[in-house]
Short mmCIF file of C-alpha atoms in Angstrom, two decimals:
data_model
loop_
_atom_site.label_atom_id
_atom_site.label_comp_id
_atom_site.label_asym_id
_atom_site.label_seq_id
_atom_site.Cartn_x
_atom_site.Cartn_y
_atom_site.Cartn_z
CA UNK A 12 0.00 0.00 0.00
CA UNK A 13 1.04 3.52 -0.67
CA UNK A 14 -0.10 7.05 -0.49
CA UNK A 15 0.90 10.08 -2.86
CA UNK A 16 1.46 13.48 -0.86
CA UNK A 17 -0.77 15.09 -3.36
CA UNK A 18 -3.43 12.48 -3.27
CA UNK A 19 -3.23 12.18 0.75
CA UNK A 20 -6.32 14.11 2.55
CA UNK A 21 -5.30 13.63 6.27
CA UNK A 22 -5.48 17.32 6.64
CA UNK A 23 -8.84 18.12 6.26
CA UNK A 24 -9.91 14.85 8.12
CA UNK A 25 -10.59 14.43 11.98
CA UNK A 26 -9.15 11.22 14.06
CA UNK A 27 -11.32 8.51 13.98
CA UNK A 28 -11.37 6.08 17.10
CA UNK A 29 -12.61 2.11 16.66
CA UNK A 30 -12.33 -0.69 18.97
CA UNK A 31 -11.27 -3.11 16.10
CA UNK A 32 -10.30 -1.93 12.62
CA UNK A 33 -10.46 -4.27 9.79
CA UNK A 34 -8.41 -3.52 6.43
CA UNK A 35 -10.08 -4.96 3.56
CA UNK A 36 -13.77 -5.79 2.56
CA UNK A 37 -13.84 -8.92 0.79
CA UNK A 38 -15.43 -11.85 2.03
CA UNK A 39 -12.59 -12.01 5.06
CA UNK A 40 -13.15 -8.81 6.04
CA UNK A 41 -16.30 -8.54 6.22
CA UNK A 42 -16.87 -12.28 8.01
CA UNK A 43 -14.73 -11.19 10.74
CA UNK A 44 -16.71 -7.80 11.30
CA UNK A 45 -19.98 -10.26 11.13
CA UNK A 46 -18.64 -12.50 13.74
CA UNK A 47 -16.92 -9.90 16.42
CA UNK A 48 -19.93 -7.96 16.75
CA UNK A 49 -22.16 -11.77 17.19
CA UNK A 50 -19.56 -12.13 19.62
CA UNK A 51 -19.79 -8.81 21.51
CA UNK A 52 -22.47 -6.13 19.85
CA UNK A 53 -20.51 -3.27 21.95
CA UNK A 54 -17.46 -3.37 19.69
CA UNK A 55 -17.24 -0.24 17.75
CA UNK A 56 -16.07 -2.08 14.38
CA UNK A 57 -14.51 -0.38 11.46
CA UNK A 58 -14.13 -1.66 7.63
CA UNK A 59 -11.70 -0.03 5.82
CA UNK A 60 -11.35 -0.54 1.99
CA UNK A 61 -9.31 1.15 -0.67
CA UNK A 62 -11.47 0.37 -3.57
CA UNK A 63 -15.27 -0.63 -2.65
CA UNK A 64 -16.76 -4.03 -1.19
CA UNK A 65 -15.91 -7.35 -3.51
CA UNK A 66 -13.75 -5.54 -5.55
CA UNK A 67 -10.71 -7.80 -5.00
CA UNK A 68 -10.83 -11.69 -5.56
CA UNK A 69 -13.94 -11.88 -3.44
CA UNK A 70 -15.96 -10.14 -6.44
CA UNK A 71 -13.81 -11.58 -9.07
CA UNK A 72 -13.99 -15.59 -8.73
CA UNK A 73 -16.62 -17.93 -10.67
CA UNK A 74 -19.14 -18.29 -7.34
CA UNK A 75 -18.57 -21.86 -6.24
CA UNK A 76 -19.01 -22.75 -2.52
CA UNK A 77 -16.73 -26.13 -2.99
CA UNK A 78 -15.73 -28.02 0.02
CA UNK A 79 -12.06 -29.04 0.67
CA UNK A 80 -9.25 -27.47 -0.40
CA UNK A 81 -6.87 -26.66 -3.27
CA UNK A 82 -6.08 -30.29 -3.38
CA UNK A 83 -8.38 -33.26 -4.46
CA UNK A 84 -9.38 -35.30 -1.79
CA UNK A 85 -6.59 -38.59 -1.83
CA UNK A 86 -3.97 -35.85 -2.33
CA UNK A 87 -4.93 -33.76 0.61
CA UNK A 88 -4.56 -37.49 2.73
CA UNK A 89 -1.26 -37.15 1.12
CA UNK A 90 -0.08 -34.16 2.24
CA UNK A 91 -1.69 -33.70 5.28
CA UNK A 92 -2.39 -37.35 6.53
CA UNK A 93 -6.13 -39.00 6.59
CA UNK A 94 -7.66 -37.06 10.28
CA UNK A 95 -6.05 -33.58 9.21
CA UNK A 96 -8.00 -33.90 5.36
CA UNK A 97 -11.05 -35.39 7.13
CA UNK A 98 -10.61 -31.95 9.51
CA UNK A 99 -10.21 -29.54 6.63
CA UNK A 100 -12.84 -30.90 4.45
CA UNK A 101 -15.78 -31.11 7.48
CA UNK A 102 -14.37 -27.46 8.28
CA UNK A 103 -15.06 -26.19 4.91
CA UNK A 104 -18.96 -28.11 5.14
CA UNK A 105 -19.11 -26.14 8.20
CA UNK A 106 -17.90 -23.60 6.65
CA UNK A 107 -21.30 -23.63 3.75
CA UNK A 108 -23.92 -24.98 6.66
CA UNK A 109 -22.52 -21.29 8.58
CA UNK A 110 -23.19 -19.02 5.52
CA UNK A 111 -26.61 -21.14 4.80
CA UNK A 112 -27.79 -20.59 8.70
CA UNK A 113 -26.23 -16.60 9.30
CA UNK A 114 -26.85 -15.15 6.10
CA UNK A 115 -28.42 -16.55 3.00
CA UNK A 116 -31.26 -18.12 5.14
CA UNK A 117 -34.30 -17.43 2.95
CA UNK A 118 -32.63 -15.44 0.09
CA UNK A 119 -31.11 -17.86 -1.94
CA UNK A 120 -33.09 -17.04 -5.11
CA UNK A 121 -32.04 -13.05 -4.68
CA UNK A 122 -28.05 -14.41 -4.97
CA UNK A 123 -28.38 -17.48 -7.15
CA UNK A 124 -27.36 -19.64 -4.64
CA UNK A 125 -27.94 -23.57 -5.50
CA UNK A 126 -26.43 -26.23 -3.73
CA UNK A 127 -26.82 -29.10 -6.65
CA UNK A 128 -23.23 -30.71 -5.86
CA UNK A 129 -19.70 -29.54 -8.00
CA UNK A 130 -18.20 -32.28 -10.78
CA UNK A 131 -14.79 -32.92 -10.61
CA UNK A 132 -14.32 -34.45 -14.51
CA UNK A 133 -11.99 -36.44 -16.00
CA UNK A 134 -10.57 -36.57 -19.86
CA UNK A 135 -8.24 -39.08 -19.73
CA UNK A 136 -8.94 -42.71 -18.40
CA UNK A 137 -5.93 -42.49 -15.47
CA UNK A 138 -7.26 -39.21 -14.38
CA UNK A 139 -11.12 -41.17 -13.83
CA UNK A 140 -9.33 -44.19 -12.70
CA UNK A 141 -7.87 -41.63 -9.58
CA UNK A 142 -11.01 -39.86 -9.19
CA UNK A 143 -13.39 -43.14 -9.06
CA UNK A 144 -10.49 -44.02 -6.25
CA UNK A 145 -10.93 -40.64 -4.59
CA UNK A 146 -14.83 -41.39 -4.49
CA UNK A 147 -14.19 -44.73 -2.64
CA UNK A 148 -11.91 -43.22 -0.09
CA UNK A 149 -14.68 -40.85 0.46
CA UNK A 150 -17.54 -42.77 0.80
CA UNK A 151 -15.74 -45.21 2.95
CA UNK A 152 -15.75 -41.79 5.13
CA UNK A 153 -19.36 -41.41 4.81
CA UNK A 154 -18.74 -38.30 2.37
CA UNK A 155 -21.02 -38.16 -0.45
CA UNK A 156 -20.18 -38.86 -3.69
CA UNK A 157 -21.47 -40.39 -7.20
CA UNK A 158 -19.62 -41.71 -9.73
CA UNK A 159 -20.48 -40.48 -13.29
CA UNK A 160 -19.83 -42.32 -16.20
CA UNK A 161 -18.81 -40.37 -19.68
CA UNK A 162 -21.75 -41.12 -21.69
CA UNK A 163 -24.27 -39.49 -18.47
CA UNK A 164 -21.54 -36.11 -18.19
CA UNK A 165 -22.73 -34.98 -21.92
CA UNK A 166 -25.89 -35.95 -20.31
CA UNK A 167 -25.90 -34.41 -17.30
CA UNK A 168 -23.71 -31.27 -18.34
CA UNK A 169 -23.87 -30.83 -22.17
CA UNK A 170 -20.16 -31.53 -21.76
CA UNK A 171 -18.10 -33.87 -24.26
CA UNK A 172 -14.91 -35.74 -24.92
CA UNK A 173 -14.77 -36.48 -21.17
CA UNK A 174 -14.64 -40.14 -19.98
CA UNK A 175 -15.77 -39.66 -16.40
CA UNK A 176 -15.78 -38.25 -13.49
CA UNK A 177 -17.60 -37.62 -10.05
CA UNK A 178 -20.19 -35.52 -8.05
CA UNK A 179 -19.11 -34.09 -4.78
CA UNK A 180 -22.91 -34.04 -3.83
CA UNK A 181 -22.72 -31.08 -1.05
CA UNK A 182 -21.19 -28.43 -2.69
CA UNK A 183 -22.96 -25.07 -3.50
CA UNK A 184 -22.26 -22.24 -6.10
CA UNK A 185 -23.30 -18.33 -5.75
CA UNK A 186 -23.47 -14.74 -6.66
CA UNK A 187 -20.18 -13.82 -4.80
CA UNK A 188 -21.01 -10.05 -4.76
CA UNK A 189 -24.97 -10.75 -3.96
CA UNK A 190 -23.14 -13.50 -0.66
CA UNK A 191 -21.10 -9.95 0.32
CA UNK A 192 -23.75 -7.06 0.11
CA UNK A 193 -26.53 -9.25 1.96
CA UNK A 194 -23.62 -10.48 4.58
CA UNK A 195 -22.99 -6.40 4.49
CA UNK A 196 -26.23 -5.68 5.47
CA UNK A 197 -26.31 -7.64 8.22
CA UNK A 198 -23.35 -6.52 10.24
CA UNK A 199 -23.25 -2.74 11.98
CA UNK A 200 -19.44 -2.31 11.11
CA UNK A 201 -19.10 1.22 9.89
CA UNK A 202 -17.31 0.53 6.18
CA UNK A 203 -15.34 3.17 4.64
CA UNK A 204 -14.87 2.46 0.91
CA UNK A 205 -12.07 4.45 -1.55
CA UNK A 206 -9.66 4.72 1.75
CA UNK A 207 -6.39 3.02 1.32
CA UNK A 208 -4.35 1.90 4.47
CA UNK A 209 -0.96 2.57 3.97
CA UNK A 210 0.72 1.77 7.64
CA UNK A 211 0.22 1.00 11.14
CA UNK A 212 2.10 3.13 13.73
CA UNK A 213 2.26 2.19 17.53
CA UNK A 214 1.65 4.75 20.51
CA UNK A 215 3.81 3.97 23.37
CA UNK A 216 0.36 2.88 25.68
CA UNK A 217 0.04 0.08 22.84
CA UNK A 218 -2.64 2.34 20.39
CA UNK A 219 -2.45 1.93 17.12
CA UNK A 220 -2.82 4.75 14.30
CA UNK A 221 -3.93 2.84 11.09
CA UNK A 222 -2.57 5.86 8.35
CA UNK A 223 -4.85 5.80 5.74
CA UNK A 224 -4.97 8.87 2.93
CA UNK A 225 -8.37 10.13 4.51
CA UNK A 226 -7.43 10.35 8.10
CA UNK A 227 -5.66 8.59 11.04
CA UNK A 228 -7.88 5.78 12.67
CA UNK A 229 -7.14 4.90 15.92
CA UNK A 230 -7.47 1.38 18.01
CA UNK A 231 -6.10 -1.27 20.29
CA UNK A 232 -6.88 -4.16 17.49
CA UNK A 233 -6.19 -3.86 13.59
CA UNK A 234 -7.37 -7.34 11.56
CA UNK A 235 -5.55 -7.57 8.06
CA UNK A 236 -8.53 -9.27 5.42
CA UNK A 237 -6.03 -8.47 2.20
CA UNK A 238 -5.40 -12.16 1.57
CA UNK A 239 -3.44 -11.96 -1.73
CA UNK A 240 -2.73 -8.11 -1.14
CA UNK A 241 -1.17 -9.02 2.37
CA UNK A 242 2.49 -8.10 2.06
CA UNK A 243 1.81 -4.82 0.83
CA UNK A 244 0.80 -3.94 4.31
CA UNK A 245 2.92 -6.21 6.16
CA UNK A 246 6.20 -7.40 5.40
CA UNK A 247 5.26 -10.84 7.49
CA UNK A 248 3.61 -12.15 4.42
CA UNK A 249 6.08 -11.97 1.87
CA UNK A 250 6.99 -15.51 2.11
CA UNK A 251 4.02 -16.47 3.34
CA UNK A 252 1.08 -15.31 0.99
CA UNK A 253 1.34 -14.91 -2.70
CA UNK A 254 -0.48 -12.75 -4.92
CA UNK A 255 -1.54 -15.05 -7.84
CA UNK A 256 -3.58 -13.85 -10.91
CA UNK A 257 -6.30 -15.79 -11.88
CA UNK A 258 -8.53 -15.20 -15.22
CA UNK A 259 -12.34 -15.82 -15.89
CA UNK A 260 -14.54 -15.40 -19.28
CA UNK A 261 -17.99 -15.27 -19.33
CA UNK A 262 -20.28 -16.04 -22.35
CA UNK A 263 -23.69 -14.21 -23.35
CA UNK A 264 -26.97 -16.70 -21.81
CA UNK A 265 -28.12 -19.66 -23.86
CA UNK A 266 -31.19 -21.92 -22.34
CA UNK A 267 -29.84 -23.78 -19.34
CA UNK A 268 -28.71 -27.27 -19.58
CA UNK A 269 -25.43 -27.98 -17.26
CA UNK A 270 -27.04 -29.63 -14.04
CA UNK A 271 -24.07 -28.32 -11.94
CA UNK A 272 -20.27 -26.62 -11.44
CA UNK A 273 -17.60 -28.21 -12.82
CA UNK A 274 -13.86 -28.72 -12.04
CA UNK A 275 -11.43 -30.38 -14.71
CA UNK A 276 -8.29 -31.10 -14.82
CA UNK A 277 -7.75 -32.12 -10.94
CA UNK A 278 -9.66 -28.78 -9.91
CA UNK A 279 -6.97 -26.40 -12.51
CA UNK A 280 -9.79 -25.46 -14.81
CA UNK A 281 -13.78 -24.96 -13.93
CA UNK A 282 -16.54 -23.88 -15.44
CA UNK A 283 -20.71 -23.54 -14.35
CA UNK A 284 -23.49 -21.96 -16.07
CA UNK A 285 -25.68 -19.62 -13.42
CA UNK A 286 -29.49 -19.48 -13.39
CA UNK A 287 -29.49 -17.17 -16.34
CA UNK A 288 -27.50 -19.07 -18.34
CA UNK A 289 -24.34 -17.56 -19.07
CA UNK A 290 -21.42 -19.73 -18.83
CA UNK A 291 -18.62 -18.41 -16.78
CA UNK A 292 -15.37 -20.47 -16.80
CA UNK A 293 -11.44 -19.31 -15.14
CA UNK A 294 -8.40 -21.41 -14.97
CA UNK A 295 -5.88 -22.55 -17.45
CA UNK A 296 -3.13 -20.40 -15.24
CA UNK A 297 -1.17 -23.06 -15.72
CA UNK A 298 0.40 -22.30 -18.80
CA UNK A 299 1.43 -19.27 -17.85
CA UNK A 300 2.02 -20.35 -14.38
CA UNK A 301 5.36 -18.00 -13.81
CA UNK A 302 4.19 -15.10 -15.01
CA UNK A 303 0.78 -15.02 -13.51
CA UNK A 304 1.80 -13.35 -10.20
CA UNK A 305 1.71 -10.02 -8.87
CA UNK A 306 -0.67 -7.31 -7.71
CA UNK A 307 -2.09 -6.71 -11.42
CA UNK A 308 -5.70 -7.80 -12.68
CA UNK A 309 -4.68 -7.98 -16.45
CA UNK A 310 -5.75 -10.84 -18.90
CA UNK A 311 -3.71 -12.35 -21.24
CA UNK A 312 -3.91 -13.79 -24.65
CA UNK A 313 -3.10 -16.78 -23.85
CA UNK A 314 -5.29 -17.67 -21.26
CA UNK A 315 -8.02 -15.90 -22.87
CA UNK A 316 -7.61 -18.19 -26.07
CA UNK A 317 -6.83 -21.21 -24.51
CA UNK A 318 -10.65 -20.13 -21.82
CA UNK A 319 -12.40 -19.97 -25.17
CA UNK A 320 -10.72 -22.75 -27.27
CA UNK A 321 -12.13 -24.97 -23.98
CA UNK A 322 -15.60 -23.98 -24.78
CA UNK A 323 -15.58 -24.42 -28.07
CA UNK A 324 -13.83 -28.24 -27.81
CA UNK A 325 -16.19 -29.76 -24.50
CA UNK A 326 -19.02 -27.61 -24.38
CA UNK A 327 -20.74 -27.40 -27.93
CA UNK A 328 -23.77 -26.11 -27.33
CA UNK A 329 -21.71 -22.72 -26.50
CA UNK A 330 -19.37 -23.23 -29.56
CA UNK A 331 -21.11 -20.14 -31.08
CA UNK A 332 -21.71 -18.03 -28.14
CA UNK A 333 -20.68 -14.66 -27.75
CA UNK A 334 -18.21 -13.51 -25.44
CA UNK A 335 -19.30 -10.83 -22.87
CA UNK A 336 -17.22 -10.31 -20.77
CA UNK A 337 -13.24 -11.25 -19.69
CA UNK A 338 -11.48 -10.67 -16.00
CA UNK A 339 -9.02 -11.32 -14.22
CA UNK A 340 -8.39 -10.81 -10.02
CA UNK A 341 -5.25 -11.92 -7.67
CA UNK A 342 -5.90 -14.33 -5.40
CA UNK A 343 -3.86 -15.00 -2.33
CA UNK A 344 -1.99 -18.78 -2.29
CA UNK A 345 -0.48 -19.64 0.79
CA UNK A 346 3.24 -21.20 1.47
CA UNK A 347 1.38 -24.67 1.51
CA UNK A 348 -2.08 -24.27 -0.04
CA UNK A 349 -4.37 -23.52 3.61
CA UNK A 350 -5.59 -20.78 4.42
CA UNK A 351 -4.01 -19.01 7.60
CA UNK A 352 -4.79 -16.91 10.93
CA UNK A 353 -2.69 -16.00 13.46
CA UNK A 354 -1.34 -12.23 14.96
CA UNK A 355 1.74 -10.98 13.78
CA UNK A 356 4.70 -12.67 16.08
CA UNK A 357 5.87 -9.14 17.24
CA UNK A 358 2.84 -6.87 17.13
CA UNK A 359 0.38 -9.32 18.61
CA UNK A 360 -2.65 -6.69 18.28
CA UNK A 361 -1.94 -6.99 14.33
CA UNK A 362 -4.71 -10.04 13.26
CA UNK A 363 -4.87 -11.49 9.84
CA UNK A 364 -6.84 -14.04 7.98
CA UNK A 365 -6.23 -15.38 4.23
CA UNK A 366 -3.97 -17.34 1.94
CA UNK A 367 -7.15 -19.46 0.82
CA UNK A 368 -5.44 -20.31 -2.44
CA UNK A 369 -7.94 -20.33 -4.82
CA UNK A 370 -11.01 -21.45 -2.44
CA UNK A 371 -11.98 -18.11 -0.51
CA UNK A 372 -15.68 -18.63 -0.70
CA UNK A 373 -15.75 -21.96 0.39
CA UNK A 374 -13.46 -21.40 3.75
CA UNK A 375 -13.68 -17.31 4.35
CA UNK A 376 -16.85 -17.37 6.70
CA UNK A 377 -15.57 -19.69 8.90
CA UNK A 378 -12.17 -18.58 8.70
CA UNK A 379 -13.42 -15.10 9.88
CA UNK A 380 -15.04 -17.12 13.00
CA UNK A 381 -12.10 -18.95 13.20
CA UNK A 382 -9.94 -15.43 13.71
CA UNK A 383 -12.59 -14.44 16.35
CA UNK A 384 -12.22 -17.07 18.48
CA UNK A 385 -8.55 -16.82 18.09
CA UNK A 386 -8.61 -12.99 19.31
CA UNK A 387 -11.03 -14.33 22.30
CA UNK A 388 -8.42 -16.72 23.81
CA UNK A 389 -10.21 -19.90 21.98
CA UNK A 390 -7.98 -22.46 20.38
CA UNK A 391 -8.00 -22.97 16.64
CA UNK A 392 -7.39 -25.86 14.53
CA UNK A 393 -3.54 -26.46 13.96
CA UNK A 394 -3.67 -26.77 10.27
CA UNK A 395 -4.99 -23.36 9.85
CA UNK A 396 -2.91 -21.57 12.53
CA UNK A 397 -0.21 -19.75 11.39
CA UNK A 398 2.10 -21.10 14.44
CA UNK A 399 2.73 -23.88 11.94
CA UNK A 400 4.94 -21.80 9.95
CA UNK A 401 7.19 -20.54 13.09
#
């Protein structure tokens, strides 16, 4: 974060004095304001956000509420070991049954939230021939699942030259911005939008002045929600959160046929179709895997072409359709691909949440209540805590 001397407006801008101050209002940000004030309604909570609500990754990814993590299933036992996947998948379920209960409740129509299961597909035989195994592991775990065959995905999704695949029969897909603005309208935090933080400064008495370029904003607790925008704040994060581009196209609507989200290429690629029948689709950062890093939204070429080529070769009935609209946002990946919370090893009144590489929506809103019981003396999972990186 920085701030131009002819841009800055301190001057003509009183102090401004918070309990808690949160930088950032994406999904993090605004989960953690949701969840202090459930926890104590005194706090005086502030929002602070240099552009407006969403505008980062939590406006700018393709809606899907999967559970789990950046890894399919067998490969998170791999990493992590079979009780620590079993813990980070049920916390991501917990995770959608928290955002169904707190905040969509009855509005589910209003921000095109379905929960009709996610499709993890397969084009090559070995790739089904891991997934089918994935499905058994997971059943055996009493997770549901449903194996698809190839001639039921062009079926089922309109999709082609796929041989299988499965059905992760919980997950969920959204309006990201509609999920934000109701979640904003149900929390009392005052939000300040078009104010960029720039630095924290520390009072001897333990204050802290958040400097932003409209005014100083003073309190005993600052929360960093910047997930991929983290370091620019912080110097903690620069080995430990990663700004990562990602890029999404979006076609023009065309009657509705896919029955649910989809994930290819072991969760790299993914594409749905929302109630009004455009088809939005993002990945394929692959191929340009080194240089898609850094702070800047841009799309490329490349990944544009290679987006489009996609629809054209497994999804014909959008072979023809127009193109409306192309995007790209930074997301935030993590040293190890979980998401992390913690306090800041030498400022322990500094809080952060993020690093959900790739999966914000589906592990934010309990992240954020994750963070709060962190910050009221409760213990947090290990996997998420950012101890494990000390």
């Amino acid at each position: 974060m920085s701030s131009s001397f002819w841009l800055d407006r301190t001057p003509s801008v009183e102090k401004k004095t918070y309990d808690v101050v949160i930088v950032g209002a994406g999904l993090t940000g605004l989960s953690t304001a949701y969840w202090l004030q459930k926890e104590d309604p005194s706090l005086k909570v502030a929002v602070i956000e240099k552009n407006r609500v969403a505008f980062g990754a939590s406006g700018r990814n393709a809606g899907f509420v999967t559970c789990g993590s950046v890894e399919h299933f067998n490969r998170m036992i791999s990493k992590h070991g079979l009780e620590q996947a079993v813990e980070i998948w049920k916390f991501s379920e917990t995770n959608l049954q928290l955002l169904q209960q707190e905040i969509i409740q009855d509005q589910s129509a209003k921000i095109q939230f379905e929960k009709k299961g996610a499709f993890s597909l397969a084009a090559q035989e070995s790739e089904f021939t891991e997934l089918k195994k994935v499905s058994e592991v997971m059943t055996s775990l009493k997770i549901p699942t449903e194996i698809v065959e190839g001639g039921d995905i062009e079926k089922r999704l309109g999709a082609v030259n796929f041989v299988g695949g499965i059905k992760y029969l919980g997950d969920a897909s959204t309006n990201p911005v509609g999920l934000l603005e109701l979640l904003r309208s149900k929390i009392k935090a005052e939000i300040f939008e078009s104010v960029e933080a720039y630095r924290i400064d520390n009072l001897d008495d333990g204050t802290k002045i958040l400097k932003t370029d409209k005014g100083d904003f003073e309190t005993s607790m600052v929360v960093l929600a910047l997930n991929g925008y983290s370091a620019n704040l912080h110097p903690y994060f620069r080995d430990k959160i990663f700004p990562t581009r990602g890029q999404c196209l979006m076609t023009e609507a065309v009657p509705r046929f896919m029955e649910g989200p989809c994930y290819a290429n072991f969760y790299l690629d993914y594409f749905r179709q929302i109630p009004t029948g455009e088809l939005l689709i993002g990945g394929f950062r692959q191929i340009e895997k080194q240089t898609e890093v850094g702070y800047s939204d841009h799309i490329t070429d490349l990944i544009q072409d290679s987006l489009h080529k996609f629809v054209v070769t497994y999804l014909p009935k959008l072979a023809h359709a127009k193109v409306t609209h192309r995007w790209g946002g930074v997301m935030g990946f993590s040293k190890d691909g979980e998401p992390m919370v913690g306090s800041i090893p030498d400022d322990p009144a500094i809080y952060f949440a993020g690093g959900y590489t790739g999966h914000g929506v589906g592990l934010a809103f309990n992240t954020g209540k994750t963070l709060v019981d962190l910050i009221f003396g409760r213990q947090i999972p290990s996997w998420i805590s950012a101890r494990r990186f000390s």
